[in-house]
Amino acid sequence: MEGCSCSSASASSSAQAIEVEGLGFSSIREATVHDIQLAFKQNQLTSRELVEFYLKEIERLNPVLKGVLEVNPDALDLADQADHERNAKAPGSLSMLHGVPILVKDNIATKDKLNTTAGSCALLGSVVPRDAGVVTKLREAGAIILGKASLSEWSHYRSHGVPSGWNARNGQGKNPYTMGDPCGSSSGPAISVAANMAAVSLGTETDGSILCPCSCNLVVGIKPTVGLTSRAGVIPISQRQDTVGPICRTVADAVHVLDAIVGIDHNDNASIETSQYIPKGGYAQFLRADGLRGMRLGIVRENPVYYFKNDTIAKQTIEQHFNTLRERGAILVDNLKIANLDEIYSSSNEETALVAEFKICINAYLKELVDAPVHSLTDLIAFNKENSELERLDYGQDLFIKAEATNGIGNAEKEALANLEKLTREGFVELMTKNKLDALVTPGNSVSCVLAIGGFPGVIVPAGYDSKGKPFGLCFGGLKGSEPKLIEIAYSFEQATKIRKPPKV
């Protein structure tokens, strides 16, 4: 751990590897939410045993992987409470997440003994006014907040020079498959579920922060339509692009988490309008093995969206997956083009908008804290200067400084926002509607910017390894509110391929 951490992510526990017989898995490692609930139902496992197992795995693996920032000191008490509730309530009356431990990214507020710091020493000891909206929903579902997952500091929005997966409180997170770059900013949630340090986890994305770490760490991520999940109580970058979503080992697990966290939160007005997209009966009904049948999937083979052109092994794997999609009944519409793709990725429109939005949003978040060592972006910049060694100021804080220099949404920002809307309308929306697509399928997370600037959803599923042995996923992106179709497609693909294997750690 780095110097400013006031709570260790390692935890003493007497738990051994807990063997669970007759449920299709030999131990808790790699257990799905369904497996866990079945073990609960058959009295072969308790929430306490489950939490003890994960605490032991964190103690064993986290000193190297650094996926977990803090462990909840109340986790075992919460597990005992869940066990008591399960014994007292009628079978079938509890949610799929009841008694299941979940890690939440450290930019998601919890009103408990855990810190909420975005990985920065500047927010250690700050007091949040309430649980984040999504945490309230998780607690209502009976989930156990196991702890805080690590992240790229300030969700990778302090400086372009800060390494992905690094923060001052926890140091450098590592990909459990390669021991290299875990990608970010939701690196901790992806590392932790990939390495079985938690059952499920929650991340956030502004542009690529769920899709990238999930691709690199061979796990499933859902980046929901912006506003489908509440951002209230989440340390922000942009209300226009920020979204909160699950990072899990399977599509089904991610969908169970999504079902628990969607819905109206009056502390986030966007969730009110976006709630129209939530299907009656929830999202689990779309976990269909035949979900690819009749789906129209678009393929764009242009850089940077298709960036494996020179990697023979990855390219071969992707083509095999395209064939699988066809065999499962999907209609592939190939060699499509997104209008103005180069401009989307090369122009400064997104950054111009984000730096101004960040200053507004972060100042509003800091102002709402009950108590904090810092109260504004100005204070954060000063803190980093005063604690330059602790905060590795050699990595820079150029984005902070750029944001501080802005003065609200002026003419330049309005022009950038108008350009982003135009690029979205004439690019992705036109592509999807003109070709009557249900989803765009792309390798890795390269499509993240296209989805981010329009607030669109994406689901990423493990797909294989490139020529260097680095994992990558296949991403299915769609228009706003298209999560039901994306889940059908992603689940059907996952069931047909079953690529994910745990890392050898």
mmCIF file of N, CA, C and O in Angstrom, residues 357-442:
data_model
loop_
_atom_site.group_PDB
_atom_site.id
_atom_site.type_symbol
_atom_site.label_atom_id
_atom_site.label_comp_id
_atom_site.label_asym_id
_atom_site.label_seq_id
_atom_site.Cartn_x
_atom_site.Cartn_y
_atom_site.Cartn_z
ATOM 1 N N GLU A 357 -16.972 20.472 -18.154
ATOM 2 C CA GLU A 357 -17.976 19.731 -17.376
ATOM 3 C C GLU A 357 -17.369 19.196 -16.085
ATOM 4 O O GLU A 357 -18.016 19.201 -15.028
ATOM 5 N N PHE A 358 -16.107 18.743 -16.159
ATOM 6 C CA PHE A 358 -15.451 18.195 -14.970
ATOM 7 C C PHE A 358 -15.348 19.246 -13.869
ATOM 8 O O PHE A 358 -15.643 18.961 -12.699
ATOM 9 N N LYS A 359 -14.931 20.460 -14.224
ATOM 10 C CA LYS A 359 -14.799 21.499 -13.204
ATOM 11 C C LYS A 359 -16.141 21.768 -12.523
ATOM 12 O O LYS A 359 -16.226 21.849 -11.289
ATOM 13 N N ILE A 360 -17.184 21.886 -13.306
ATOM 14 C CA ILE A 360 -18.521 22.130 -12.751
ATOM 15 C C ILE A 360 -18.946 20.973 -11.848
ATOM 16 O O ILE A 360 -19.402 21.179 -10.712
ATOM 17 N N CYS A 361 -18.769 19.742 -12.349
ATOM 18 C CA CYS A 361 -19.259 18.557 -11.627
ATOM 19 C C CYS A 361 -18.453 18.260 -10.372
ATOM 20 O O CYS A 361 -19.032 17.932 -9.325
ATOM 21 N N ILE A 362 -17.114 18.369 -10.465
ATOM 22 C CA ILE A 362 -16.303 18.021 -9.294
ATOM 23 C C ILE A 362 -16.482 19.064 -8.192
ATOM 24 O O ILE A 362 -16.536 18.722 -7.002
ATOM 25 N N ASN A 363 -16.620 20.333 -8.555
ATOM 26 C CA ASN A 363 -16.864 21.362 -7.536
ATOM 27 C C ASN A 363 -18.207 21.140 -6.850
ATOM 28 O O ASN A 363 -18.333 21.322 -5.630
ATOM 29 N N ALA A 364 -19.213 20.735 -7.618
ATOM 30 C CA ALA A 364 -20.536 20.457 -7.035
ATOM 31 C C ALA A 364 -20.472 19.255 -6.100
ATOM 32 O O ALA A 364 -21.057 19.268 -5.004
ATOM 33 N N TYR A 365 -19.718 18.217 -6.487
ATOM 34 C CA TYR A 365 -19.580 17.024 -5.635
ATOM 35 C C TYR A 365 -18.883 17.385 -4.322
ATOM 36 O O TYR A 365 -19.346 17.018 -3.230
ATOM 37 N N LEU A 366 -17.763 18.105 -4.421
ATOM 38 C CA LEU A 366 -16.997 18.463 -3.218
ATOM 39 C C LEU A 366 -17.796 19.361 -2.286
ATOM 40 O O LEU A 366 -17.709 19.238 -1.062
ATOM 41 N N LYS A 367 -18.600 20.233 -2.870
ATOM 42 C CA LYS A 367 -19.419 21.152 -2.071
ATOM 43 C C LYS A 367 -20.459 20.405 -1.244
ATOM 44 O O LYS A 367 -20.832 20.834 -0.146
ATOM 45 N N GLU A 368 -20.923 19.260 -1.761
ATOM 46 C CA GLU A 368 -21.981 18.513 -1.083
ATOM 47 C C GLU A 368 -21.454 17.623 0.042
ATOM 48 O O GLU A 368 -22.220 17.121 0.862
ATOM 49 N N LEU A 369 -20.146 17.424 0.115
ATOM 50 C CA LEU A 369 -19.586 16.581 1.177
ATOM 51 C C LEU A 369 -19.852 17.191 2.546
ATOM 52 O O LEU A 369 -19.788 18.407 2.722
ATOM 53 N N VAL A 370 -20.142 16.346 3.515
ATOM 54 C CA VAL A 370 -20.405 16.809 4.871
ATOM 55 C C VAL A 370 -19.133 17.374 5.490
ATOM 56 O O VAL A 370 -19.153 18.385 6.188
ATOM 57 N N ASP A 371 -18.023 16.711 5.205
ATOM 58 C CA ASP A 371 -16.728 17.169 5.706
ATOM 59 C C ASP A 371 -15.666 16.673 4.735
ATOM 60 O O ASP A 371 -15.767 15.556 4.216
ATOM 61 N N ALA A 372 -14.657 17.493 4.482
ATOM 62 C CA ALA A 372 -13.600 17.094 3.545
ATOM 63 C C ALA A 372 -12.384 17.996 3.711
ATOM 64 O O ALA A 372 -12.515 19.165 4.063
ATOM 65 N N PRO A 373 -11.188 17.451 3.446
ATOM 66 C CA PRO A 373 -9.968 18.269 3.527
ATOM 67 C C PRO A 373 -9.873 19.266 2.367
ATOM 68 O O PRO A 373 -9.148 20.243 2.451
ATOM 69 N N VAL A 374 -10.586 18.994 1.273
ATOM 70 C CA VAL A 374 -10.560 19.870 0.096
ATOM 71 C C VAL A 374 -11.990 20.221 -0.296
ATOM 72 O O VAL A 374 -12.914 19.435 -0.072
ATOM 73 N N HIS A 375 -12.172 21.389 -0.906
ATOM 74 C CA HIS A 375 -13.525 21.854 -1.198
ATOM 75 C C HIS A 375 -13.733 22.304 -2.640
ATOM 76 O O HIS A 375 -14.825 22.731 -3.000
ATOM 77 N N SER A 376 -12.669 22.228 -3.449
ATOM 78 C CA SER A 376 -12.782 22.698 -4.830
ATOM 79 C C SER A 376 -11.658 22.098 -5.660
ATOM 80 O O SER A 376 -10.685 21.545 -5.123
ATOM 81 N N LEU A 377 -11.788 22.230 -6.970
ATOM 82 C CA LEU A 377 -10.721 21.791 -7.875
ATOM 83 C C LEU A 377 -9.441 22.565 -7.599
ATOM 84 O O LEU A 377 -8.340 22.002 -7.652
ATOM 85 N N THR A 378 -9.570 23.827 -7.259
ATOM 86 C CA THR A 378 -8.399 24.638 -6.879
ATOM 87 C C THR A 378 -7.660 23.988 -5.715
ATOM 88 O O THR A 378 -6.423 23.890 -5.722
ATOM 89 N N ASP A 379 -8.415 23.523 -4.721
ATOM 90 C CA ASP A 379 -7.817 22.848 -3.558
ATOM 91 C C ASP A 379 -7.132 21.545 -3.962
ATOM 92 O O ASP A 379 -6.077 21.195 -3.423
ATOM 93 N N LEU A 380 -7.732 20.814 -4.883
ATOM 94 C CA LEU A 380 -7.135 19.546 -5.327
ATOM 95 C C LEU A 380 -5.787 19.779 -6.000
ATOM 96 O O LEU A 380 -4.817 19.054 -5.742
ATOM 97 N N ILE A 381 -5.728 20.788 -6.856
ATOM 98 C CA ILE A 381 -4.475 21.122 -7.536
ATOM 99 C C ILE A 381 -3.406 21.515 -6.508
ATOM 100 O O ILE A 381 -2.254 21.064 -6.583
ATOM 101 N N ALA A 382 -3.807 22.318 -5.532
ATOM 102 C CA ALA A 382 -2.876 22.739 -4.477
ATOM 103 C C ALA A 382 -2.424 21.550 -3.638
ATOM 104 O O ALA A 382 -1.235 21.429 -3.288
ATOM 105 N N PHE A 383 -3.352 20.649 -3.316
ATOM 106 C CA PHE A 383 -3.011 19.453 -2.525
ATOM 107 C C PHE A 383 -1.949 18.630 -3.246
ATOM 108 O O PHE A 383 -0.983 18.162 -2.623
ATOM 109 N N ASN A 384 -2.127 18.421 -4.542
ATOM 110 C CA ASN A 384 -1.162 17.629 -5.299
ATOM 111 C C ASN A 384 0.215 18.291 -5.325
ATOM 112 O O ASN A 384 1.238 17.598 -5.250
ATOM 113 N N LYS A 385 0.240 19.602 -5.393
ATOM 114 C CA LYS A 385 1.522 20.327 -5.357
ATOM 115 C C LYS A 385 2.192 20.188 -4.000
ATOM 116 O O LYS A 385 3.405 19.976 -3.899
ATOM 117 N N GLU A 386 1.382 20.312 -2.943
ATOM 118 C CA GLU A 386 1.923 20.227 -1.581
ATOM 119 C C GLU A 386 2.342 18.811 -1.208
ATOM 120 O O GLU A 386 3.162 18.601 -0.318
ATOM 121 N N ASN A 387 1.766 17.824 -1.886
ATOM 122 C CA ASN A 387 2.064 16.413 -1.608
ATOM 123 C C ASN A 387 2.573 15.743 -2.885
ATOM 124 O O ASN A 387 2.108 14.666 -3.285
ATOM 125 N N SER A 388 3.536 16.403 -3.508
ATOM 126 C CA SER A 388 3.984 16.001 -4.846
ATOM 127 C C SER A 388 4.592 14.606 -4.891
ATOM 128 O O SER A 388 4.437 13.884 -5.875
ATOM 129 N N GLU A 389 5.267 14.211 -3.813
ATOM 130 C CA GLU A 389 5.870 12.874 -3.798
ATOM 131 C C GLU A 389 4.797 11.810 -3.591
ATOM 132 O O GLU A 389 4.758 10.792 -4.297
ATOM 133 N N LEU A 390 3.931 12.055 -2.634
ATOM 134 C CA LEU A 390 2.837 11.130 -2.317
ATOM 135 C C LEU A 390 1.921 10.918 -3.524
ATOM 136 O O LEU A 390 1.538 9.795 -3.852
ATOM 137 N N GLU A 391 1.591 12.011 -4.188
ATOM 138 C CA GLU A 391 0.657 11.966 -5.312
ATOM 139 C C GLU A 391 1.356 11.819 -6.671
ATOM 140 O O GLU A 391 0.688 11.887 -7.701
ATOM 141 N N ARG A 392 2.671 11.588 -6.641
ATOM 142 C CA ARG A 392 3.443 11.403 -7.880
ATOM 143 C C ARG A 392 3.118 12.504 -8.884
ATOM 144 O O ARG A 392 2.613 12.255 -9.987
ATOM 145 N N LEU A 393 3.417 13.723 -8.496
ATOM 146 C CA LEU A 393 3.128 14.860 -9.367
ATOM 147 C C LEU A 393 3.975 14.811 -10.646
ATOM 148 O O LEU A 393 3.673 15.512 -11.619
ATOM 149 N N ASP A 394 5.018 13.954 -10.644
ATOM 150 C CA ASP A 394 5.782 13.777 -11.889
ATOM 151 C C ASP A 394 4.907 13.177 -12.992
ATOM 152 O O ASP A 394 5.232 13.294 -14.177
ATOM 153 N N TYR A 395 3.802 12.549 -12.608
ATOM 154 C CA TYR A 395 2.837 12.068 -13.604
ATOM 155 C C TYR A 395 1.998 13.208 -14.174
ATOM 156 O O TYR A 395 1.307 13.050 -15.172
ATOM 157 N N GLY A 396 2.028 14.333 -13.489
ATOM 158 C CA GLY A 396 1.326 15.515 -13.981
ATOM 159 C C GLY A 396 -0.099 15.642 -13.464
ATOM 160 O O GLY A 396 -0.645 14.727 -12.834
ATOM 161 N N GLN A 397 -0.687 16.811 -13.717
ATOM 162 C CA GLN A 397 -2.110 17.044 -13.450
ATOM 163 C C GLN A 397 -2.666 18.001 -14.513
ATOM 164 O O GLN A 397 -3.418 18.930 -14.225
ATOM 165 N N ASP A 398 -2.270 17.738 -15.749
ATOM 166 C CA ASP A 398 -2.612 18.641 -16.849
ATOM 167 C C ASP A 398 -4.115 18.774 -17.069
ATOM 168 O O ASP A 398 -4.609 19.854 -17.401
ATOM 169 N N LEU A 399 -4.865 17.690 -16.868
ATOM 170 C CA LEU A 399 -6.316 17.775 -17.062
ATOM 171 C C LEU A 399 -6.962 18.619 -15.966
ATOM 172 O O LEU A 399 -7.897 19.381 -16.233
ATOM 173 N N PHE A 400 -6.475 18.471 -14.730
ATOM 174 C CA PHE A 400 -6.953 19.330 -13.633
ATOM 175 C C PHE A 400 -6.715 20.812 -13.979
ATOM 176 O O PHE A 400 -7.603 21.649 -13.817
ATOM 177 N N ILE A 401 -5.517 21.110 -14.444
ATOM 178 C CA ILE A 401 -5.157 22.502 -14.726
ATOM 179 C C ILE A 401 -5.969 23.045 -15.902
ATOM 180 O O ILE A 401 -6.444 24.191 -15.873
ATOM 181 N N LYS A 402 -6.142 22.211 -16.924
ATOM 182 C CA LYS A 402 -6.970 22.622 -18.065
ATOM 183 C C LYS A 402 -8.405 22.902 -17.628
ATOM 184 O O LYS A 402 -9.028 23.872 -18.052
ATOM 185 N N ALA A 403 -8.930 22.022 -16.771
ATOM 186 C CA ALA A 403 -10.305 22.190 -16.293
ATOM 187 C C ALA A 403 -10.443 23.453 -15.457
ATOM 188 O O ALA A 403 -11.418 24.207 -15.597
ATOM 189 N N GLU A 404 -9.468 23.696 -14.594
ATOM 190 C CA GLU A 404 -9.514 24.875 -13.712
ATOM 191 C C GLU A 404 -9.532 26.170 -14.521
ATOM 192 O O GLU A 404 -10.113 27.168 -14.101
ATOM 193 N N ALA A 405 -8.911 26.137 -15.699
ATOM 194 C CA ALA A 405 -8.839 27.337 -16.541
ATOM 195 C C ALA A 405 -10.150 27.640 -17.264
ATOM 196 O O ALA A 405 -10.302 28.722 -17.842
ATOM 197 N N THR A 406 -11.098 26.710 -17.222
ATOM 198 C CA THR A 406 -12.385 26.932 -17.895
ATOM 199 C C THR A 406 -13.295 27.797 -17.022
ATOM 200 O O THR A 406 -13.100 27.917 -15.819
ATOM 201 N N ASN A 407 -14.317 28.343 -17.655
ATOM 202 C CA ASN A 407 -15.245 29.217 -16.929
ATOM 203 C C ASN A 407 -16.680 28.905 -17.349
ATOM 204 O O ASN A 407 -17.355 29.718 -17.984
ATOM 205 N N GLY A 408 -17.108 27.695 -17.011
ATOM 206 C CA GLY A 408 -18.466 27.286 -17.354
ATOM 207 C C GLY A 408 -18.577 26.843 -18.802
ATOM 208 O O GLY A 408 -17.585 26.614 -19.490
ATOM 209 N N ILE A 409 -19.819 26.725 -19.281
ATOM 210 C CA ILE A 409 -20.065 26.311 -20.664
ATOM 211 C C ILE A 409 -20.197 27.568 -21.523
ATOM 212 O O ILE A 409 -21.269 28.177 -21.618
ATOM 213 N N GLY A 410 -19.073 27.974 -22.117
ATOM 214 C CA GLY A 410 -19.048 29.164 -22.967
ATOM 215 C C GLY A 410 -19.214 28.811 -24.428
ATOM 216 O O GLY A 410 -19.626 27.701 -24.781
ATOM 217 N N ASN A 411 -18.865 29.731 -25.290
ATOM 218 C CA ASN A 411 -19.056 29.542 -26.730
ATOM 219 C C ASN A 411 -18.263 28.355 -27.283
ATOM 220 O O ASN A 411 -18.768 27.581 -28.093
ATOM 221 N N ALA A 412 -17.004 28.231 -26.833
ATOM 222 C CA ALA A 412 -16.164 27.120 -27.319
ATOM 223 C C ALA A 412 -16.756 25.772 -26.921
ATOM 224 O O ALA A 412 -16.791 24.825 -27.722
ATOM 225 N N GLU A 413 -17.238 25.710 -25.678
ATOM 226 C CA GLU A 413 -17.822 24.453 -25.183
ATOM 227 C C GLU A 413 -19.143 24.153 -25.890
ATOM 228 O O GLU A 413 -19.423 22.989 -26.241
ATOM 229 N N LYS A 414 -19.936 25.184 -26.118
ATOM 230 C CA LYS A 414 -21.215 24.990 -26.824
ATOM 231 C C LYS A 414 -20.980 24.497 -28.248
ATOM 232 O O LYS A 414 -21.708 23.626 -28.743
ATOM 233 N N GLU A 415 -19.949 25.032 -28.882
ATOM 234 C CA GLU A 415 -19.612 24.585 -30.241
ATOM 235 C C GLU A 415 -19.152 23.131 -30.227
ATOM 236 O O GLU A 415 -19.541 22.339 -31.097
ATOM 237 N N ALA A 416 -18.322 22.780 -29.228
ATOM 238 C CA ALA A 416 -17.842 21.397 -29.111
ATOM 239 C C ALA A 416 -19.007 20.437 -28.875
ATOM 240 O O ALA A 416 -19.074 19.357 -29.491
ATOM 241 N N LEU A 417 -19.933 20.812 -28.009
ATOM 242 C CA LEU A 417 -21.099 19.971 -27.723
ATOM 243 C C LEU A 417 -21.986 19.812 -28.958
ATOM 244 O O LEU A 417 -22.477 18.711 -29.245
ATOM 245 N N ALA A 418 -22.148 20.901 -29.702
ATOM 246 C CA ALA A 418 -22.945 20.832 -30.938
ATOM 247 C C ALA A 418 -22.265 19.913 -31.955
ATOM 248 O O ALA A 418 -22.934 19.125 -32.644
ATOM 249 N N ASN A 419 -20.950 19.981 -32.021
ATOM 250 C CA ASN A 419 -20.202 19.109 -32.937
ATOM 251 C C ASN A 419 -20.344 17.645 -32.542
ATOM 252 O O ASN A 419 -20.496 16.771 -33.405
ATOM 253 N N LEU A 420 -20.274 17.367 -31.231
ATOM 254 C CA LEU A 420 -20.433 15.982 -30.755
ATOM 255 C C LEU A 420 -21.812 15.445 -31.104
ATOM 256 O O LEU A 420 -21.948 14.283 -31.532
ATOM 257 N N GLU A 421 -22.825 16.258 -30.930
ATOM 258 C CA GLU A 421 -24.188 15.843 -31.285
ATOM 259 C C GLU A 421 -24.303 15.569 -32.778
ATOM 260 O O GLU A 421 -24.923 14.579 -33.197
ATOM 261 N N LYS A 422 -23.691 16.422 -33.592
ATOM 262 C CA LYS A 422 -23.722 16.253 -35.052
ATOM 263 C C LYS A 422 -22.970 14.983 -35.464
ATOM 264 O O LYS A 422 -23.455 14.199 -36.299
ATOM 265 N N LEU A 423 -21.794 14.770 -34.893
ATOM 266 C CA LEU A 423 -21.011 13.575 -35.209
ATOM 267 C C LEU A 423 -21.768 12.306 -34.838
ATOM 268 O O LEU A 423 -21.728 11.306 -35.559
ATOM 269 N N THR A 424 -22.465 12.347 -33.706
ATOM 270 C CA THR A 424 -23.263 11.200 -33.258
ATOM 271 C C THR A 424 -24.447 10.958 -34.191
ATOM 272 O O THR A 424 -24.707 9.829 -34.617
ATOM 273 N N ARG A 425 -25.135 12.018 -34.494
ATOM 274 C CA ARG A 425 -26.335 11.918 -35.337
ATOM 275 C C ARG A 425 -25.996 11.418 -36.748
ATOM 276 O O ARG A 425 -26.662 10.530 -37.288
ATOM 277 N N GLU A 426 -24.931 11.996 -37.325
ATOM 278 C CA GLU A 426 -24.570 11.650 -38.705
ATOM 279 C C GLU A 426 -23.700 10.396 -38.782
ATOM 280 O O GLU A 426 -23.512 9.851 -39.873
ATOM 281 N N GLY A 427 -23.178 9.965 -37.626
ATOM 282 C CA GLY A 427 -22.309 8.796 -37.593
ATOM 283 C C GLY A 427 -23.021 7.543 -37.108
ATOM 284 O O GLY A 427 -23.669 6.838 -37.875
ATOM 285 N N PHE A 428 -22.952 7.307 -35.806
ATOM 286 C CA PHE A 428 -23.467 6.056 -35.239
ATOM 287 C C PHE A 428 -24.976 5.901 -35.422
ATOM 288 O O PHE A 428 -25.455 4.831 -35.818
ATOM 289 N N VAL A 429 -25.728 6.954 -35.145
ATOM 290 C CA VAL A 429 -27.196 6.861 -35.256
ATOM 291 C C VAL A 429 -27.597 6.575 -36.700
ATOM 292 O O VAL A 429 -28.440 5.707 -36.968
ATOM 293 N N GLU A 430 -26.971 7.277 -37.635
ATOM 294 C CA GLU A 430 -27.259 7.062 -39.057
ATOM 295 C C GLU A 430 -26.910 5.627 -39.466
ATOM 296 O O GLU A 430 -27.662 4.966 -40.190
ATOM 297 N N LEU A 431 -25.766 5.142 -39.030
ATOM 298 C CA LEU A 431 -25.330 3.772 -39.330
ATOM 299 C C LEU A 431 -26.352 2.749 -38.835
ATOM 300 O O LEU A 431 -26.741 1.824 -39.564
ATOM 301 N N MET A 432 -26.780 2.924 -37.583
ATOM 302 C CA MET A 432 -27.695 1.960 -36.970
ATOM 303 C C MET A 432 -29.075 1.984 -37.630
ATOM 304 O O MET A 432 -29.667 0.930 -37.901
ATOM 305 N N THR A 433 -29.600 3.179 -37.876
ATOM 306 C CA THR A 433 -30.963 3.294 -38.405
ATOM 307 C C THR A 433 -31.029 2.950 -39.891
ATOM 308 O O THR A 433 -31.926 2.232 -40.336
ATOM 309 N N LYS A 434 -30.069 3.445 -40.659
ATOM 310 C CA LYS A 434 -30.060 3.194 -42.108
ATOM 311 C C LYS A 434 -29.956 1.702 -42.411
ATOM 312 O O LYS A 434 -30.592 1.197 -43.352
ATOM 313 N N ASN A 435 -29.149 0.979 -41.628
ATOM 314 C CA ASN A 435 -28.930 -0.451 -41.868
ATOM 315 C C ASN A 435 -29.803 -1.347 -40.991
ATOM 316 O O ASN A 435 -29.656 -2.560 -41.003
ATOM 317 N N LYS A 436 -30.711 -0.700 -40.241
ATOM 318 C CA LYS A 436 -31.641 -1.426 -39.370
ATOM 319 C C LYS A 436 -30.914 -2.440 -38.484
ATOM 320 O O LYS A 436 -31.291 -3.595 -38.372
ATOM 321 N N LEU A 437 -29.837 -1.951 -37.848
ATOM 322 C CA LEU A 437 -29.004 -2.815 -37.016
ATOM 323 C C LEU A 437 -29.553 -2.928 -35.595
ATOM 324 O O LEU A 437 -30.081 -1.966 -35.042
ATOM 325 N N ASP A 438 -29.383 -4.107 -35.022
ATOM 326 C CA ASP A 438 -29.680 -4.302 -33.606
ATOM 327 C C ASP A 438 -28.460 -3.966 -32.762
ATOM 328 O O ASP A 438 -28.593 -3.564 -31.604
ATOM 329 N N ALA A 439 -27.268 -4.169 -33.327
ATOM 330 C CA ALA A 439 -26.024 -3.855 -32.606
ATOM 331 C C ALA A 439 -24.884 -3.721 -33.594
ATOM 332 O O ALA A 439 -24.928 -4.261 -34.704
ATOM 333 N N LEU A 440 -23.856 -2.987 -33.167
ATOM 334 C CA LEU A 440 -22.583 -2.931 -33.874
ATOM 335 C C LEU A 440 -21.627 -3.827 -33.098
ATOM 336 O O LEU A 440 -21.527 -3.718 -31.869
ATOM 337 N N VAL A 441 -20.930 -4.739 -33.794
ATOM 338 C CA VAL A 441 -20.004 -5.646 -33.116
ATOM 339 C C VAL A 441 -18.579 -5.267 -33.485
ATOM 340 O O VAL A 441 -18.239 -5.116 -34.660
ATOM 341 N N THR A 442 -17.752 -5.044 -32.468
ATOM 342 C CA THR A 442 -16.379 -4.596 -32.667
ATOM 343 C C THR A 442 -15.436 -5.334 -31.715
ATOM 344 O O THR A 442 -15.817 -5.662 -30.586
#
